[in-house]
Short mmCIF file of C-alpha atoms in Angstrom, two decimals:
data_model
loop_
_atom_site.label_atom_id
_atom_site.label_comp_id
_atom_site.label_asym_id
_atom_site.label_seq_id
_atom_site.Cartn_x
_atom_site.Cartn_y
_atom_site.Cartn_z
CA UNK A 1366 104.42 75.30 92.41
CA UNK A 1367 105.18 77.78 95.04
CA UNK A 1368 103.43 78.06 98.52
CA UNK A 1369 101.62 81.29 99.09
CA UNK A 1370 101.02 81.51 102.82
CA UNK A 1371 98.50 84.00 104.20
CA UNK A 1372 96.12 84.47 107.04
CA UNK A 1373 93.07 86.59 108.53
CA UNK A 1374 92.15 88.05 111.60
CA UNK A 1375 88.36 87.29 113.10
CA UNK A 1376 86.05 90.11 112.90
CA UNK A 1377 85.83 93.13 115.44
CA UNK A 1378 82.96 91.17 117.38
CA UNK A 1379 85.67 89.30 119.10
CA UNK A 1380 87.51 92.47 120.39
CA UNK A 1381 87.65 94.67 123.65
CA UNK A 1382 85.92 97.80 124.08
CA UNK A 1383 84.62 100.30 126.14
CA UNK A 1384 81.50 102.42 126.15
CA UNK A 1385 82.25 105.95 125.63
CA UNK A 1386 82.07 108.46 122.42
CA UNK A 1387 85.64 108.35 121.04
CA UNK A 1388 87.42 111.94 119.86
CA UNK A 1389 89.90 113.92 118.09
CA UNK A 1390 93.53 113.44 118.89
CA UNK A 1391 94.94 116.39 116.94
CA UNK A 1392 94.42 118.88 119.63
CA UNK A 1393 96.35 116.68 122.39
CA UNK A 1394 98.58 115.80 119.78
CA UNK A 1395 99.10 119.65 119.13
CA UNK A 1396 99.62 120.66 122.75
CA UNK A 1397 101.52 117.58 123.90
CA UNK A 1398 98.67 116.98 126.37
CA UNK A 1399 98.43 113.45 124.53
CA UNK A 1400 101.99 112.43 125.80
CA UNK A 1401 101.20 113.27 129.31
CA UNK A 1402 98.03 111.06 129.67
CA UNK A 1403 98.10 107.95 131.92
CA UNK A 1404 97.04 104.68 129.80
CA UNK A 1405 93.35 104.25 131.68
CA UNK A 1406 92.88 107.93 130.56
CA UNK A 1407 93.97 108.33 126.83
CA UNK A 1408 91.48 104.41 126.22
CA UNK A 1409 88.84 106.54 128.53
CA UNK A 1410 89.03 110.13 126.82
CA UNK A 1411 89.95 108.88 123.04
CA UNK A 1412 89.26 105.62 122.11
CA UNK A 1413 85.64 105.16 123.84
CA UNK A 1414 83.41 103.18 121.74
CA UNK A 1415 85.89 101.94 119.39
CA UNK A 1416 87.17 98.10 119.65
CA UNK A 1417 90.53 97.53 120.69
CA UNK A 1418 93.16 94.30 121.11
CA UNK A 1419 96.26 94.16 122.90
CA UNK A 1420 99.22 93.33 121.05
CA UNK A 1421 101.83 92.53 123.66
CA UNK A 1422 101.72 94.37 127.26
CA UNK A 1423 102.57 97.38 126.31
CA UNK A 1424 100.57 97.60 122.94
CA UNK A 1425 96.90 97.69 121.70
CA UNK A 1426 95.31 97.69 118.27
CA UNK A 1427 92.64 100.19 117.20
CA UNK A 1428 90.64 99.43 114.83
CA UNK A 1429 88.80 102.68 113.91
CA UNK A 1430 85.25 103.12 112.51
CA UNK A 1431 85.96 107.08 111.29
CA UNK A 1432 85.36 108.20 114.95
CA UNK A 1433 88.97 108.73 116.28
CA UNK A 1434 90.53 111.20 114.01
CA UNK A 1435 94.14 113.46 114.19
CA UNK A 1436 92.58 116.67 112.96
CA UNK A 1437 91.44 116.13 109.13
CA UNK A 1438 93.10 112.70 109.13
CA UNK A 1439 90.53 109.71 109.61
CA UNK A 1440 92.66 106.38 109.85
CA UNK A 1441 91.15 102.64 110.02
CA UNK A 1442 94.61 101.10 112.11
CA UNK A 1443 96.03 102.76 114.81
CA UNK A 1444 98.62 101.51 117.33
CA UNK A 1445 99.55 102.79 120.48
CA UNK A 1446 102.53 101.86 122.57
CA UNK A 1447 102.71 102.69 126.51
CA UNK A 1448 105.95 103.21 128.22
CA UNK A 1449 106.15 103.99 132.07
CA UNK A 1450 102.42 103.93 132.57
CA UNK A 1451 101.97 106.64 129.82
CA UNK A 1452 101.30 107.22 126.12
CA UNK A 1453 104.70 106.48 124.27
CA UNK A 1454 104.03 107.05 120.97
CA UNK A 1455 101.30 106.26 118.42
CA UNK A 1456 101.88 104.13 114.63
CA UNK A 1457 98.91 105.50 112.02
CA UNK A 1458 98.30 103.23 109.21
CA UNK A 1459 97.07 106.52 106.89
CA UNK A 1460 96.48 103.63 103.95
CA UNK A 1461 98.43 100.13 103.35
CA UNK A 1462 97.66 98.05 100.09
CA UNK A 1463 96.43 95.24 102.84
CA UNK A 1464 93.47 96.79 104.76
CA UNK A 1465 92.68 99.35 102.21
CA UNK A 1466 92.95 97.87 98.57
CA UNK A 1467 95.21 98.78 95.62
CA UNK A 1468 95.89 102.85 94.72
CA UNK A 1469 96.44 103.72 91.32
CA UNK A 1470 99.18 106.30 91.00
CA UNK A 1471 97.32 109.34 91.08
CA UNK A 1472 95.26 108.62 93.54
CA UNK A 1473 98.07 107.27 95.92
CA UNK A 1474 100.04 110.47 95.73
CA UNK A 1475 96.88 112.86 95.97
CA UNK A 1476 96.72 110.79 99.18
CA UNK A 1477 100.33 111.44 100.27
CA UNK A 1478 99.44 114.96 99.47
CA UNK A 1479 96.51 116.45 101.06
CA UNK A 1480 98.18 114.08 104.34
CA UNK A 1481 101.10 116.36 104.16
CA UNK A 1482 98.31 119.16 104.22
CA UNK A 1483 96.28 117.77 106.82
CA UNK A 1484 99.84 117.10 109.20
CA UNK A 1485 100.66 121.46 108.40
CA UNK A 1486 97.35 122.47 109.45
CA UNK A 1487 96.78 120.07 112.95
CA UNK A 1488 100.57 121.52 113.75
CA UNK A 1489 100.88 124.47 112.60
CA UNK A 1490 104.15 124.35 110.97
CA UNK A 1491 105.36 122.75 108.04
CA UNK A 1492 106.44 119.47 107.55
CA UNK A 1493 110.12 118.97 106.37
CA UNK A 1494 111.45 116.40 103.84
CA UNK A 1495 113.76 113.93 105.63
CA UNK A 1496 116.22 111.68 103.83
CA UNK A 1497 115.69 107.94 104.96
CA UNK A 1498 119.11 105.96 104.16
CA UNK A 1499 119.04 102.19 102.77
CA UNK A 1500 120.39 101.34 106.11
CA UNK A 1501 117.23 102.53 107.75
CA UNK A 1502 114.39 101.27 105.60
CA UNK A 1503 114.11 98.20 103.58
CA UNK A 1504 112.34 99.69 100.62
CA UNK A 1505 112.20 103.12 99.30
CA UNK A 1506 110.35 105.37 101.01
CA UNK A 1507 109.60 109.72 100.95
CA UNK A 1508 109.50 110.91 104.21
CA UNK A 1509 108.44 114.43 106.21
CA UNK A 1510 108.63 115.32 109.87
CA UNK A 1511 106.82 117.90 111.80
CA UNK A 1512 108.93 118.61 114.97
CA UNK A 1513 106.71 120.67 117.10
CA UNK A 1514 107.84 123.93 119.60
CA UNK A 1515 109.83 122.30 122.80
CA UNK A 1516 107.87 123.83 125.31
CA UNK A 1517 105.05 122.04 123.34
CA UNK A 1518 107.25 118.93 122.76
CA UNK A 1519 106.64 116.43 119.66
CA UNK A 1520 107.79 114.75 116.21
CA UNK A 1521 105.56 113.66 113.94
CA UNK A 1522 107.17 111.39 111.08
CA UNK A 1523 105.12 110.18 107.71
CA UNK A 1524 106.69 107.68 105.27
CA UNK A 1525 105.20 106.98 101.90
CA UNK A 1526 106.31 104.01 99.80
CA UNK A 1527 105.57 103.30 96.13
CA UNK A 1528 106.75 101.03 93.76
CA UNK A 1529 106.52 101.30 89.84
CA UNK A 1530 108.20 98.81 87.75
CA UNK A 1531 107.96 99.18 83.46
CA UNK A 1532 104.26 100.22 83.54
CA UNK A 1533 102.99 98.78 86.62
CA UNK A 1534 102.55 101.23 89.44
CA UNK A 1535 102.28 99.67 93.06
CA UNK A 1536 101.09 101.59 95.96
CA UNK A 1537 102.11 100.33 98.97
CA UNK A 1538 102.02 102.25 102.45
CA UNK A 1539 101.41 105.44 103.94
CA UNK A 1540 102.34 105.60 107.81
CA UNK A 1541 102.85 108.05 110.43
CA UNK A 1542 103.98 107.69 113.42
CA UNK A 1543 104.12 110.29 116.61
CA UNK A 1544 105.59 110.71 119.89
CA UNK A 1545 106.36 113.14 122.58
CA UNK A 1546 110.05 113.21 121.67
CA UNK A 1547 112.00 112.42 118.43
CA UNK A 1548 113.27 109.17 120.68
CA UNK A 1549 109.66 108.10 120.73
CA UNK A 1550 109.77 107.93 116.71
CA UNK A 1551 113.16 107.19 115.99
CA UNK A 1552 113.45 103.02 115.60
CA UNK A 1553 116.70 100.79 115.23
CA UNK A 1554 118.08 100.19 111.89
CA UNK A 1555 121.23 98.51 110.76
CA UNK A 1556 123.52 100.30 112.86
CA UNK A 1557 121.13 98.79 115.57
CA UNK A 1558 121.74 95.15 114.56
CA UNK A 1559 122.63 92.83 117.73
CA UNK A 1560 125.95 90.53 117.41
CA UNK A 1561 125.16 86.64 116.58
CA UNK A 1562 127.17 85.79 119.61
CA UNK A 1563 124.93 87.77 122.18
CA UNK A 1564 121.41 85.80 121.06
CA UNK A 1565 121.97 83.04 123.31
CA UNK A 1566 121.17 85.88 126.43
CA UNK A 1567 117.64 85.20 125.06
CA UNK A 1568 117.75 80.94 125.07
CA UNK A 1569 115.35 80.03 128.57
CA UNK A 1570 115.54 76.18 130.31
CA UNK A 1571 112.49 74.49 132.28
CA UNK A 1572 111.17 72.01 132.66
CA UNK A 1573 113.12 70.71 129.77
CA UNK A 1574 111.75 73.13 127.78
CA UNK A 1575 114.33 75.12 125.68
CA UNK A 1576 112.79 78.44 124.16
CA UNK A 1577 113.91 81.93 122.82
CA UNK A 1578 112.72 84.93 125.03
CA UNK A 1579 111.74 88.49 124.14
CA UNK A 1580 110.65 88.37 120.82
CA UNK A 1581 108.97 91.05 119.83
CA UNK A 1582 105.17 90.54 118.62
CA UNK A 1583 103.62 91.94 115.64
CA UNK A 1584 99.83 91.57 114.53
CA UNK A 1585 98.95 91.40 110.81
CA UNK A 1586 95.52 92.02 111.40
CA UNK A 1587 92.58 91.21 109.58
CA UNK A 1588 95.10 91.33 106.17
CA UNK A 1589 96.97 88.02 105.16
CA UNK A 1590 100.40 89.60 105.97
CA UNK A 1591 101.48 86.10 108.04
CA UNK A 1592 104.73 86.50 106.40
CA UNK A 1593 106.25 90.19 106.46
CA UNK A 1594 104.49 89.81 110.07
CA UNK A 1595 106.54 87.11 110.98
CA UNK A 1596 109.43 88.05 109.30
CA UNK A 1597 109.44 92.10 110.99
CA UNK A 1598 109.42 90.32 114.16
CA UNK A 1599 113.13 88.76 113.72
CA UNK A 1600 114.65 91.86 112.57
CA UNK A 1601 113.10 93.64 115.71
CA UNK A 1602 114.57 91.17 117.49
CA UNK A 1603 117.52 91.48 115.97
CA UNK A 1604 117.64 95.39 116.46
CA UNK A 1605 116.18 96.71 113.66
CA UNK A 1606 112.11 97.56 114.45
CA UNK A 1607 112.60 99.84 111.46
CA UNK A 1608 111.95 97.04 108.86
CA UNK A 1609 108.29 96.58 110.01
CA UNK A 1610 105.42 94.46 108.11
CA UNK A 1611 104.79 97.21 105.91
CA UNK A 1612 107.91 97.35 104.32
CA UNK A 1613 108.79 93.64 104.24
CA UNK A 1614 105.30 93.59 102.27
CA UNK A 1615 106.22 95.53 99.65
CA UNK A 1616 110.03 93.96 99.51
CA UNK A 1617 108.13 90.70 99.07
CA UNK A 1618 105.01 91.73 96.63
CA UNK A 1619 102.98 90.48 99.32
CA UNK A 1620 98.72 90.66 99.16
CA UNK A 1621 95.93 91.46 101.61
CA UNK A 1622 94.20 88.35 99.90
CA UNK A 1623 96.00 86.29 98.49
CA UNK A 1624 99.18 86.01 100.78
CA UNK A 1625 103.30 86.18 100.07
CA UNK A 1626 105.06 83.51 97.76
CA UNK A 1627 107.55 81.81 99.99
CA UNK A 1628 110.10 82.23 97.38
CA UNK A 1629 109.68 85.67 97.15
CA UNK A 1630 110.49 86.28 100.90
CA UNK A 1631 113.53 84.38 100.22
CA UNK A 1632 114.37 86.34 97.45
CA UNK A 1633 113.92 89.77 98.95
CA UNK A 1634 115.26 88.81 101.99
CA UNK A 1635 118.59 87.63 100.10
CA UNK A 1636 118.78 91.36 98.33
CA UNK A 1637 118.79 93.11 101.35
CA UNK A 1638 120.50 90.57 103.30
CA UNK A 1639 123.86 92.50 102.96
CA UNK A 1640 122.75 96.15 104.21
CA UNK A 1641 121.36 94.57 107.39
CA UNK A 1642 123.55 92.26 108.04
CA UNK A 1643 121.61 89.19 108.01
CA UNK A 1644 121.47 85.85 105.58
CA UNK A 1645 118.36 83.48 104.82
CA UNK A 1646 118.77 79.91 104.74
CA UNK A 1647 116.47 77.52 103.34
CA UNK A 1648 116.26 74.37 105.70
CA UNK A 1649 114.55 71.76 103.63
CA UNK A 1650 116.14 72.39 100.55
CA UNK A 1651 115.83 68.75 99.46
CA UNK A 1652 112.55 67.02 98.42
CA UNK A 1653 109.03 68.69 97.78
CA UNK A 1654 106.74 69.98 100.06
CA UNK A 1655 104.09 67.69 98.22
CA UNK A 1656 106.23 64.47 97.56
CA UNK A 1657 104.32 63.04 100.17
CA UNK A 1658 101.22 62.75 98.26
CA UNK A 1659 102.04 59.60 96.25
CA UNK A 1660 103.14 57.60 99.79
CA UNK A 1661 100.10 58.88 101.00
CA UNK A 1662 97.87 57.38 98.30
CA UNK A 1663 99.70 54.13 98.75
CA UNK A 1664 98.11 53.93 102.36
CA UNK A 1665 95.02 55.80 101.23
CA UNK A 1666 94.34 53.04 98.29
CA UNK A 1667 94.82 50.20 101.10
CA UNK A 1668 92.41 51.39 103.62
CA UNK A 1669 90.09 52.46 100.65
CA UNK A 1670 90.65 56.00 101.55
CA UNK A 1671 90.32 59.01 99.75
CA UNK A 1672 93.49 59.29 96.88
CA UNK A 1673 94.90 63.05 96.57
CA UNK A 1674 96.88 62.78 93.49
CA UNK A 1675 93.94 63.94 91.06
CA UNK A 1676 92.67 67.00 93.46
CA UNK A 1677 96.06 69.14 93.53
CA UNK A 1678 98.81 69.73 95.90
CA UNK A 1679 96.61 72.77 97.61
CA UNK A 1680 93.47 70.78 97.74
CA UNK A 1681 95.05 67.73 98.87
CA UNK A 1682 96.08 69.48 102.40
CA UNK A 1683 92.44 70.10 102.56
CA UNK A 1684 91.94 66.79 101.90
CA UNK A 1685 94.84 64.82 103.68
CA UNK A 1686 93.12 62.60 106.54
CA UNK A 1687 95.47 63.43 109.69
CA UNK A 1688 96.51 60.23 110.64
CA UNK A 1689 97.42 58.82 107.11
CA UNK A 1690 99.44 62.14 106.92
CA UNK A 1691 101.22 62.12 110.26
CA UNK A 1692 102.37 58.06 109.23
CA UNK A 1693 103.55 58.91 105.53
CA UNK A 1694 105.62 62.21 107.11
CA UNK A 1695 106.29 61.49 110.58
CA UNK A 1696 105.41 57.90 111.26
CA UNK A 1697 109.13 56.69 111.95
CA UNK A 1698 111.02 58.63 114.66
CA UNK A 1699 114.24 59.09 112.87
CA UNK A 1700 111.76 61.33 110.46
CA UNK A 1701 110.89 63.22 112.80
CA UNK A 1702 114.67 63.15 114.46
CA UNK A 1703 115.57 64.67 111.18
CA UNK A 1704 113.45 67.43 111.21
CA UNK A 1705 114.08 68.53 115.13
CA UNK A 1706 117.73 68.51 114.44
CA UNK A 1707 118.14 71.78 112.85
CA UNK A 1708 115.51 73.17 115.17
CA UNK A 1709 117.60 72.56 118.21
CA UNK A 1710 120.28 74.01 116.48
CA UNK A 1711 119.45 77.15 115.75
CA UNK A 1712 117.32 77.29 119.20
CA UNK A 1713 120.25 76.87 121.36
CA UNK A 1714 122.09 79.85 119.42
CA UNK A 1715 119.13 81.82 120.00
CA UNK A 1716 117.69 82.01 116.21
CA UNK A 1717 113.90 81.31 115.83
CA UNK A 1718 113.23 79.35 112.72
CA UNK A 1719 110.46 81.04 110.17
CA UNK A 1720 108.07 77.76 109.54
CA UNK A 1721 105.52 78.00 106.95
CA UNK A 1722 102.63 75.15 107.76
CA UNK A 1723 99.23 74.44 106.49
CA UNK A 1724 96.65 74.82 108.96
CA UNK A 1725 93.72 73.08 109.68
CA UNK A 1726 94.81 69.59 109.21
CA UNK A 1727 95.78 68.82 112.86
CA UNK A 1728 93.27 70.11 115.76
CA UNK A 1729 95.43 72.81 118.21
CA UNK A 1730 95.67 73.54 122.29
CA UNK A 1731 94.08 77.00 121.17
CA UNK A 1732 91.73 78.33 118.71
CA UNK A 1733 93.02 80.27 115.61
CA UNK A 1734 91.35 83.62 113.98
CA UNK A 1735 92.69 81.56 110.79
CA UNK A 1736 90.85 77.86 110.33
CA UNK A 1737 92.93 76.16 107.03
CA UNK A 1738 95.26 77.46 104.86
CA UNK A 1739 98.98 78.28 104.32
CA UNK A 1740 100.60 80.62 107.54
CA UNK A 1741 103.77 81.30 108.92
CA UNK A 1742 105.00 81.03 111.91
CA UNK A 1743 107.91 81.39 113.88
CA UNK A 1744 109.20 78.05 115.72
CA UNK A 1745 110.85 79.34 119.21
CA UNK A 1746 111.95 76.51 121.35
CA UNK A 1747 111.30 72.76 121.75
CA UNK A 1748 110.66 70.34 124.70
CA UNK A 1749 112.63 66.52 124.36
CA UNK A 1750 111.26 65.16 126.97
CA UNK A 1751 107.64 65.94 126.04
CA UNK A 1752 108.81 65.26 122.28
CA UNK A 1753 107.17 68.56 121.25
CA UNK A 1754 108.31 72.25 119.77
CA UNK A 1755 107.57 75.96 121.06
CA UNK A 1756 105.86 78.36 118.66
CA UNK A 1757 104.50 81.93 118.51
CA UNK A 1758 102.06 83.15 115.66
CA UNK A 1759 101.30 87.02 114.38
CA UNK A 1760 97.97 87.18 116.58
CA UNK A 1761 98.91 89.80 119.13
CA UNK A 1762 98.22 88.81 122.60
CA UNK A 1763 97.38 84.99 123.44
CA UNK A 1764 99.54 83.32 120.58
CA UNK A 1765 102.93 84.65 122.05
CA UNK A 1766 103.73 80.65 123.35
CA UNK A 1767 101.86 77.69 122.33
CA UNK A 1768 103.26 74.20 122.13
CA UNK A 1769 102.95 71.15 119.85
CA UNK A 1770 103.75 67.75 119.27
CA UNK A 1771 106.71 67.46 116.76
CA UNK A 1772 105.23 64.87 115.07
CA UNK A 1773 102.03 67.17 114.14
CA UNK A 1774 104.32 69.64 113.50
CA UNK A 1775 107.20 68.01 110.55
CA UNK A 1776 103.60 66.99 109.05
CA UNK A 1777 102.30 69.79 108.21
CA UNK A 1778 105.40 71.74 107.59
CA UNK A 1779 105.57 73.40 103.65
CA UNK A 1780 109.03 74.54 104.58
CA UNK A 1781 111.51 76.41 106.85
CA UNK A 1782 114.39 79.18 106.90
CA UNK A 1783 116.19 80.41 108.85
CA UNK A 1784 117.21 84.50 109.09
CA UNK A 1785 120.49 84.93 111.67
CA UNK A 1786 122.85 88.07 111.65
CA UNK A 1787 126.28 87.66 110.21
CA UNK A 1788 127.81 89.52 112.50
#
């Protein structure tokens, strides 16, 4: 049976936000006042009364109710990135199969349409088509750009992506993003990718703590994208913030609802592994990630516990009492010694390994949007002394560090792999 992994985001309650009416950006957009806005000013002007969560320092999350609009266009996700104080450039989700549902064909490009419509009436010049190479994008996608007047300044790029295979049409993501400058929307692609040798810049000490530094966060959202989140973070590590969630969800047939078959990741990531210069390695490749059940039940049937071997591998997680699972998986230390090994590894040469868990069977230092199920995350560093690992999740801001012991953590593991450049 394969794992799908998936997760949520908590509801808007739990966001910031501020107290004034929120607006139109097309006209700032238009006249490049937009890109000349200091941060406090652009959340003041634009996005009163709309919630709002950081992503990283430099990033927030908008979550939009209809009231912040770009001329005709009303979009539910918005992300804005600062640089130097100031509006850098702005990521639109126009529609992704995640948030907003499945399109049927018709529908989807009517969409793609009257956006190209809406982008050559807020600018006031057309949009042109613009070839996106394999090296740039990780799925196929049509693209137009809007460069606006220089004394104006501003590029506005949309990318639609679609996928139709024998009769089943799949519509996957429409996304614009804007900037003051084409530098503001171009991103790194495989040209971009960083050496193998020079990831060890990023490997930190303290405290005998060893940990990777400066990867980049990504938030899924309320959608269960856990694992094209997790994923698009490595390759902008690696370079290549061109391959974001988006389009490592449609590589992987990934769904709002239902999650991403870890096998599928594997297997996308394996066809595209060549063109970007990276290879995906499967870490516990011997075994099942539910052989434990039957030692479990052994222990379970002695202490007149609850068996799991009638209720299912999924419901048994749900099921598994913590401490008979941490004994059957991690009760002798040269189990767990096995399953640090490769960690340290691939920590030390400055790779993060991609861990898929299921949550909810071990209590954590800090509270999840996400209470039990499958998830992946990314395992960063680990501390020997303190016998625990390093770990970052796709929550935005507050889940960019968080530590465990190692023992909790080879217990609840599903599996891991590991993505490194090969070159």
């Amino acid at each position: 049976m394969l794992e799908r992994v998936f997760s949520v985001m908590p509801p808007a309650a739990a966001l910031a936000c501020s107290a004034w009416a929120a607006g139109d950006l097309g006209e700032p957009v238009k006249t490049g006042t937009l890109w000349k806005l200091p941060e406090s000013e652009v959340i003041r002007q634009y996005l009163a009364g709309e919630p709002y969560a950081p992503i990283d320092e430099s990033s927030i999350r908008v979550r939009s109710q209809g009231r912040i609009t770009f001329g005709g266009l009303q979009p539910r996700e918005i992300e804005l990135t600062w640089k130097d104080g100031r509006l850098g450039s702005i990521l639109v989700m126009v529609y992704n199969k995640g948030d907003d549902g499945p399109l049927d064909k018709d529908s989807f490009e009517k969409k793609v349409s009257r956006t190209v419509k809406d982008l050559d009436e807020l600018t006031g010049v057309p949009g042109k088509r613009k070839r996106v190479s394999r090296r740039e994008s990780a799925v196929e996608v049509n693209a137009w750009e809007w460069v606006l007047p220089e004394e104006t300044g501003g590029v506005l790029l949309l990318e639609a992506s679609s996928a139709s295979k024998k009769r089943n049409f799949t519509a996957e993501f429409i996304r614009l993003t804007m900037g003051g400058g084409r530098e503001a929307v171009e991103r790194g692609d495989a040209g971009d990718a960083v050496s193998r040798f020079d990831l060890k810049e990023h490997v930190r000490t303290e405290n005998g703590a060893v940990w990777i530094d400066g990867i980049p966060m990504v938030d899924q959202g309320e959608k269960g994208y856990c694992v094209p989140a997790a994923v698009s973070r490595l390759f902008a590590y690696y370079g290549m913030d061109g391959v974001d969630q988006h389009d490592m969800a449609a590589l992987c047939g990934s769904s709002g609802t239902q999650g991403t078959s870890s096998q599928a990741m594997y297997e996308g990531l394996k066809k595209i592994g060549a063109r970007f210069h990276v290879r995906i390695d499967e870490l516990d490749k011997t075994g099942d990630a539910y052989s434990w059940i039957k030692d479990y039940d052994k222990i379970a049937k002695r202490r007149k516990e609850k068996q799991l071997a009638s209720y299912g591998p999924v419901s048994a997680w749900d099921l598994a009492d913590p401490d008979i699972l941490r004994s059957v998986r991690a009760g002798k230390p040269a189990q767990v010694e096995k399953w640090m090994k490769p960690i340290r590894q691939n920590i030390d040469r400055g790779i993060p390994v991609l861990w898929s868990v299921t949550l909810g069977v071990f209590r954590e230092s800090v509270a999840l949007p996400q209470s039990r199920g499958g998830h992946m995350r990314l395992i960063i560093g680990y501390n020997d002394e303190n016998k625990t690992i390093l770990f970052t999740d796709t929550w935005g801001k507050g889940h960019e560090l968080k530590e465990m012991t190692a023992a909790d953590a080879c217990s609840m593991t599903h599996r891991r792999y590991v993505l490194r450049p090969t070159r």
